[in-house]
Short mmCIF file of C-alpha atoms in Angstrom, two decimals:
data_model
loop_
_atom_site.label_atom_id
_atom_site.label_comp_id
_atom_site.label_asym_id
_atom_site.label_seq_id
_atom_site.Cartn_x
_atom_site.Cartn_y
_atom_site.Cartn_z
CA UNK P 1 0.00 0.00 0.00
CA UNK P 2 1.65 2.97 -1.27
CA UNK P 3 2.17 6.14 -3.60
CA UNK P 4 -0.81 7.23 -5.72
CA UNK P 5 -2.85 4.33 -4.72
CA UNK P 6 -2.67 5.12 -1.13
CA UNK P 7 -2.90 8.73 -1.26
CA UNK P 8 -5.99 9.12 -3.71
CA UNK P 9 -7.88 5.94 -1.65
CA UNK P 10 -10.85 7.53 -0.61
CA UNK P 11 -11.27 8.99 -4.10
CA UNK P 12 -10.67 5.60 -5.85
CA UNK P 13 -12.99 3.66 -3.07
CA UNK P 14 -16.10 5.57 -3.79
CA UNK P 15 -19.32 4.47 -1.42
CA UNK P 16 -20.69 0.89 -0.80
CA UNK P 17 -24.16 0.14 -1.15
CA UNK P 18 -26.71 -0.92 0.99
CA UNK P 19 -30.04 -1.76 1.58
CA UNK P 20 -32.18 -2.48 4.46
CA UNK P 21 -35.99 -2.57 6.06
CA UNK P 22 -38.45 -2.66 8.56
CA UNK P 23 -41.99 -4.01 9.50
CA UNK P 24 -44.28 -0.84 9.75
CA UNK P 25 -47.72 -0.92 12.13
CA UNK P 26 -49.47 -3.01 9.77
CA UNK P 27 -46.73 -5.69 8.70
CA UNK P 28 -45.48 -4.63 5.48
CA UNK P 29 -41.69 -4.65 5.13
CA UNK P 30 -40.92 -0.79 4.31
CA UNK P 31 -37.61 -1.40 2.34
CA UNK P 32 -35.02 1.38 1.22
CA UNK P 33 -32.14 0.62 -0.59
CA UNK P 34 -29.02 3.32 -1.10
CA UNK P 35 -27.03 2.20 -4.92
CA UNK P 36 -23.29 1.94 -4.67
CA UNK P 37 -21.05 5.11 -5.68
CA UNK P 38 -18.21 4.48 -8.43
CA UNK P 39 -15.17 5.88 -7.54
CA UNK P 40 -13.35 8.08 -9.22
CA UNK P 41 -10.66 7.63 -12.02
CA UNK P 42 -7.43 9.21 -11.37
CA UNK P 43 -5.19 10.13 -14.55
CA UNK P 44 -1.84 10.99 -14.40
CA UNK P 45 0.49 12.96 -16.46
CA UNK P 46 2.87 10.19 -17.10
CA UNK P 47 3.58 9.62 -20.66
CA UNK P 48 4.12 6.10 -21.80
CA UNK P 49 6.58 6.78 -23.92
CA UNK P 50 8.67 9.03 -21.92
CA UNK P 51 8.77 6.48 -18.67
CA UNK P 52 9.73 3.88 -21.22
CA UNK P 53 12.96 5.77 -22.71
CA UNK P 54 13.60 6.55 -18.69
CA UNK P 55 13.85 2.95 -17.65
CA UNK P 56 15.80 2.28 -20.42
CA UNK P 57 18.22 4.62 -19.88
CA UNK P 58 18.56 4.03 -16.21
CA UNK P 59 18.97 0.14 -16.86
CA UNK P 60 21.90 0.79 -19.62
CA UNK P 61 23.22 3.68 -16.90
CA UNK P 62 23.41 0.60 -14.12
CA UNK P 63 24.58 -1.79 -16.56
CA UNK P 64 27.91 0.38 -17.05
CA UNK P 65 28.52 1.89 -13.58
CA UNK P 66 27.34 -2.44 -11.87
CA UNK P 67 30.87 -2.25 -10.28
CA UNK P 68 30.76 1.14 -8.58
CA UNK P 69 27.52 0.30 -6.77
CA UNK P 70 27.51 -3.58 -6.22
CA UNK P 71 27.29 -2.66 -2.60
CA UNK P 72 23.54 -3.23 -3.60
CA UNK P 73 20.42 -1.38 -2.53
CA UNK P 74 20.60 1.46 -0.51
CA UNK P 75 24.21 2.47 -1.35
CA UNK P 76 24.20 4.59 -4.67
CA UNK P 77 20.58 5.93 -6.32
CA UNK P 78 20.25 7.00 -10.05
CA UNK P 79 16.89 8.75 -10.42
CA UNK P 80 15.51 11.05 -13.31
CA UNK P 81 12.29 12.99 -13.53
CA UNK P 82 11.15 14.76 -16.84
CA UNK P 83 8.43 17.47 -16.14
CA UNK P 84 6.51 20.08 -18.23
CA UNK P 85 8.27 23.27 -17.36
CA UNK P 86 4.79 24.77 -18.62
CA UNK P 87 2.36 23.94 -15.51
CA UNK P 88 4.80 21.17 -13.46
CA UNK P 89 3.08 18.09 -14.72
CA UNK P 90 5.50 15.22 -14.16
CA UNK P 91 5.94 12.88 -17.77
CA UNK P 92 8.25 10.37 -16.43
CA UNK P 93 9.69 9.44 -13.16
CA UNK P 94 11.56 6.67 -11.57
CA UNK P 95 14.69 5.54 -10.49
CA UNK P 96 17.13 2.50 -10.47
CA UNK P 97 15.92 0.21 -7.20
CA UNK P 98 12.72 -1.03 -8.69
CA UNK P 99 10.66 -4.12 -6.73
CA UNK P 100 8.04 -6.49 -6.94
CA UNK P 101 4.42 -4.98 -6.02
CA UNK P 102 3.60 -8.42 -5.71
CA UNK P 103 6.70 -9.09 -3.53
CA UNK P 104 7.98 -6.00 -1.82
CA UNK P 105 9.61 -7.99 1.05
CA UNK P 106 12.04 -9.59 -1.57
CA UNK P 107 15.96 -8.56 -1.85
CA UNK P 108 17.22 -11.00 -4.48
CA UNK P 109 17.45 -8.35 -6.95
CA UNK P 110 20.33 -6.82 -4.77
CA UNK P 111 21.68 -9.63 -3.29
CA UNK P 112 21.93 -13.32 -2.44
CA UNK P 113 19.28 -15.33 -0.35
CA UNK P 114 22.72 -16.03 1.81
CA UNK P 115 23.69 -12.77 2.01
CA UNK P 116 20.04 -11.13 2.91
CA UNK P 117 19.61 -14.13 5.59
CA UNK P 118 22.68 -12.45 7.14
CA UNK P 119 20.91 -9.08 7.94
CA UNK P 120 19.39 -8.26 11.24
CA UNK P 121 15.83 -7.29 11.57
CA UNK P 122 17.12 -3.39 11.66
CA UNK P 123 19.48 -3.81 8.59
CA UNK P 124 16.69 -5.87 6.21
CA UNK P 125 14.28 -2.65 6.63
CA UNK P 126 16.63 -0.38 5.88
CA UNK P 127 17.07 -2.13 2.90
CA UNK P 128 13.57 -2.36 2.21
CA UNK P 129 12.94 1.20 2.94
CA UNK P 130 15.69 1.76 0.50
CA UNK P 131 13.73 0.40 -2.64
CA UNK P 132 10.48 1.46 -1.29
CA UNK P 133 10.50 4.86 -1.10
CA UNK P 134 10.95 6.81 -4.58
CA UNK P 135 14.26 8.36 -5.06
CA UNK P 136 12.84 11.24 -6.58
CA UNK P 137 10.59 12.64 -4.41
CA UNK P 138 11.18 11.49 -1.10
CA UNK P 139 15.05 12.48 -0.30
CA UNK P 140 15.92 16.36 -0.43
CA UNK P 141 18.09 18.01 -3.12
CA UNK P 142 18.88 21.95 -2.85
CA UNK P 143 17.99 23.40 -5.68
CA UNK P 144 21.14 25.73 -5.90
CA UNK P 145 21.50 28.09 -8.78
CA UNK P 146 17.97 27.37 -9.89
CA UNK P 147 17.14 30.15 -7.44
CA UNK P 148 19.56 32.54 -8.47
CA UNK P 149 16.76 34.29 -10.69
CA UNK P 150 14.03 34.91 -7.57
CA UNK P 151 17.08 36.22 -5.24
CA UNK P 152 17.43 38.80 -8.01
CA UNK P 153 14.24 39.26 -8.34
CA UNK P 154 13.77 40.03 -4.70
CA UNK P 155 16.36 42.92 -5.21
CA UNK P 156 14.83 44.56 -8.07
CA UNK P 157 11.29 44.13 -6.22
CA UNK P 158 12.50 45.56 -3.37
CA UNK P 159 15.51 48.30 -4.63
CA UNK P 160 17.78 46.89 -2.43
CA UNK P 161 20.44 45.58 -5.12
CA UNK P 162 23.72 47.35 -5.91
CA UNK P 163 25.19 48.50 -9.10
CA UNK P 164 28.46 45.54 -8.79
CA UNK P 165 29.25 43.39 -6.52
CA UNK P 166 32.85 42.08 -5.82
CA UNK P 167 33.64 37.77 -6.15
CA UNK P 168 36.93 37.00 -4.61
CA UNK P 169 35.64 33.43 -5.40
CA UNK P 170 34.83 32.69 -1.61
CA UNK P 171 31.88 33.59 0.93
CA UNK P 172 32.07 33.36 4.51
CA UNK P 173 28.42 31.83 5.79
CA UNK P 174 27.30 30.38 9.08
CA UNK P 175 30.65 29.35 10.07
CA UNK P 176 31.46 27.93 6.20
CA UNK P 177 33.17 28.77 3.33
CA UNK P 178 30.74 28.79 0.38
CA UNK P 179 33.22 28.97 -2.54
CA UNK P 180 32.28 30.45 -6.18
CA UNK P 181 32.34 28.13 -9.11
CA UNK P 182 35.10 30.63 -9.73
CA UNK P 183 37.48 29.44 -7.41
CA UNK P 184 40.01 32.56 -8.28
CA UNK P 185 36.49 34.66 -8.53
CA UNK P 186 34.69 36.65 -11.00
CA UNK P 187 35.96 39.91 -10.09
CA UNK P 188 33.43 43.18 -10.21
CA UNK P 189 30.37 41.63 -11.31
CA UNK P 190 27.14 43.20 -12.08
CA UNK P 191 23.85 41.99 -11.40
CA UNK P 192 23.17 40.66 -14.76
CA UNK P 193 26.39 39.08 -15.49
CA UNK P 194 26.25 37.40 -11.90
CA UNK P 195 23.59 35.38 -13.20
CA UNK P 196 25.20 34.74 -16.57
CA UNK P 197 28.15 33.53 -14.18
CA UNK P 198 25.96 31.69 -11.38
CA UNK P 199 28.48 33.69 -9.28
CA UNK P 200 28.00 32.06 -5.88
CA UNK P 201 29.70 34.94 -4.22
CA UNK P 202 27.40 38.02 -5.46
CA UNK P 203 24.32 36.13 -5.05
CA UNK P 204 24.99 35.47 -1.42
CA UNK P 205 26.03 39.27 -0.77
CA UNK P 206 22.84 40.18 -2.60
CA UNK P 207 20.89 37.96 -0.51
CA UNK P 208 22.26 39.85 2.67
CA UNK P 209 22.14 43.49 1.12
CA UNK P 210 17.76 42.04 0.65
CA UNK P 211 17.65 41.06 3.97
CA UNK P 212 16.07 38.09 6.00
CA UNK P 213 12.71 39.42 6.09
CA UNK P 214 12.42 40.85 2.26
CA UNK P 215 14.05 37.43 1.49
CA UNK P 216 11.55 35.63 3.67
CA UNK P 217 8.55 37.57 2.41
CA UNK P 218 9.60 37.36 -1.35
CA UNK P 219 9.75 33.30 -0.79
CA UNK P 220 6.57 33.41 -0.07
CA UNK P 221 5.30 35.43 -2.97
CA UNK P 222 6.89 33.36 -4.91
CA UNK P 223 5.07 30.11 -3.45
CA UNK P 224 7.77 28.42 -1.91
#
């Protein structure tokens, strides 16, 4: 029990029917019966041929790179997702640790009946949970220079941005040095050519010249 079929349930269930009665004063069986609701059809935005050009890519992709993760499941994930940049509608998605619906409790795939007899009670699950959950969508990724373009944004919204900004190729941030792609730096940078760049280092100074609470605010304008 899982993913779309889980999540959409009470829509796919719809209402059971039923019927039932009673004797009224003089005898007669009064009878009332309710007709069963049809669920509902959910339709995704998977394309067929898409998901089919994904598996075979990440199969071939495994095939070639077996030796760097034979440590099995759980140890190295390869996961793609093709979505309509348009509205967000996702038109293929999976990743490489595929199992049996039928079977979900089975590890073969990954590794011997020997070596999976070997696993604790602890270990096994976190194998399982390994190819259960969906690569894609259930671990975190930062987005990273994706967001670039609503930091700026922010700054012309709010008038807060500067003419240049300076990359010596390094930013000092909560205790870490966030380096540049740049590692030398970009020198004087202006706003537009620090997005040409993905500069690392004038975004972040941008992102403190906005603020915490512009930024904040601006986030959630933007839905995030």
């Amino acid at each position: 029990i899982g993913g779309l079929e889980d999540y959409y349930n009470d829509t796919l269930n719809g209402i059971d029917g039923r019927q039932y009665g009673y004797l009224n004063s003089d005898n007669n069986l009064e009878k009332t019966t309710k007709e069963p609701v049809n669920g509902n059809s959910l339709v995704t935005t998977i394309d067929l041929n898409i998901q089919k050009i994904i598996d075979q890519n990440i199969t071939q992709f495994q095939e070639e790179h077996r030796d760097e993760a034979k440590e099995g499941a759980g140890s190295r994930h390869t996961g793609i997702l093709v979505m309509n940049p348009q509205n967000g509608e996702i038109l293929g998605m999976s990743d490489n640790l595929i199992y049996d619906l039928n079977n979900p409790w089975d590890l073969t795939q990954y590794y011997t009946q020997e070596e999976a007899d070997k696993f604790s009670e602890k270990k096994r699950l976190e194998k399982l949970n390994a190819i259960w959950q969906n690569f894609c969508i259930t671990y975190t990724y930062e987005p990273g220079s994706t967001a670039k373009p609503f930091t700026v944004a922010t700054g012309l919204e709010t008038g807060k941005l500067r003419e240049t900004y300076e990359c010596d190729g390094v930013e000092r941030m909560g205790g870490y040095d966030i380096k540049c792609v740049n590692r030398s730096g970009h020198g004087t940078e202006t706003v537009e050519k620090a997005v040409m760049d993905s500069c690392n280092d004038a975004l972040m100074q941008m992102a403190m010249d906005i603020g915490k609470d512009d930024y904040y605010k601006y986030q959630n304008i933007f839905n995030f």
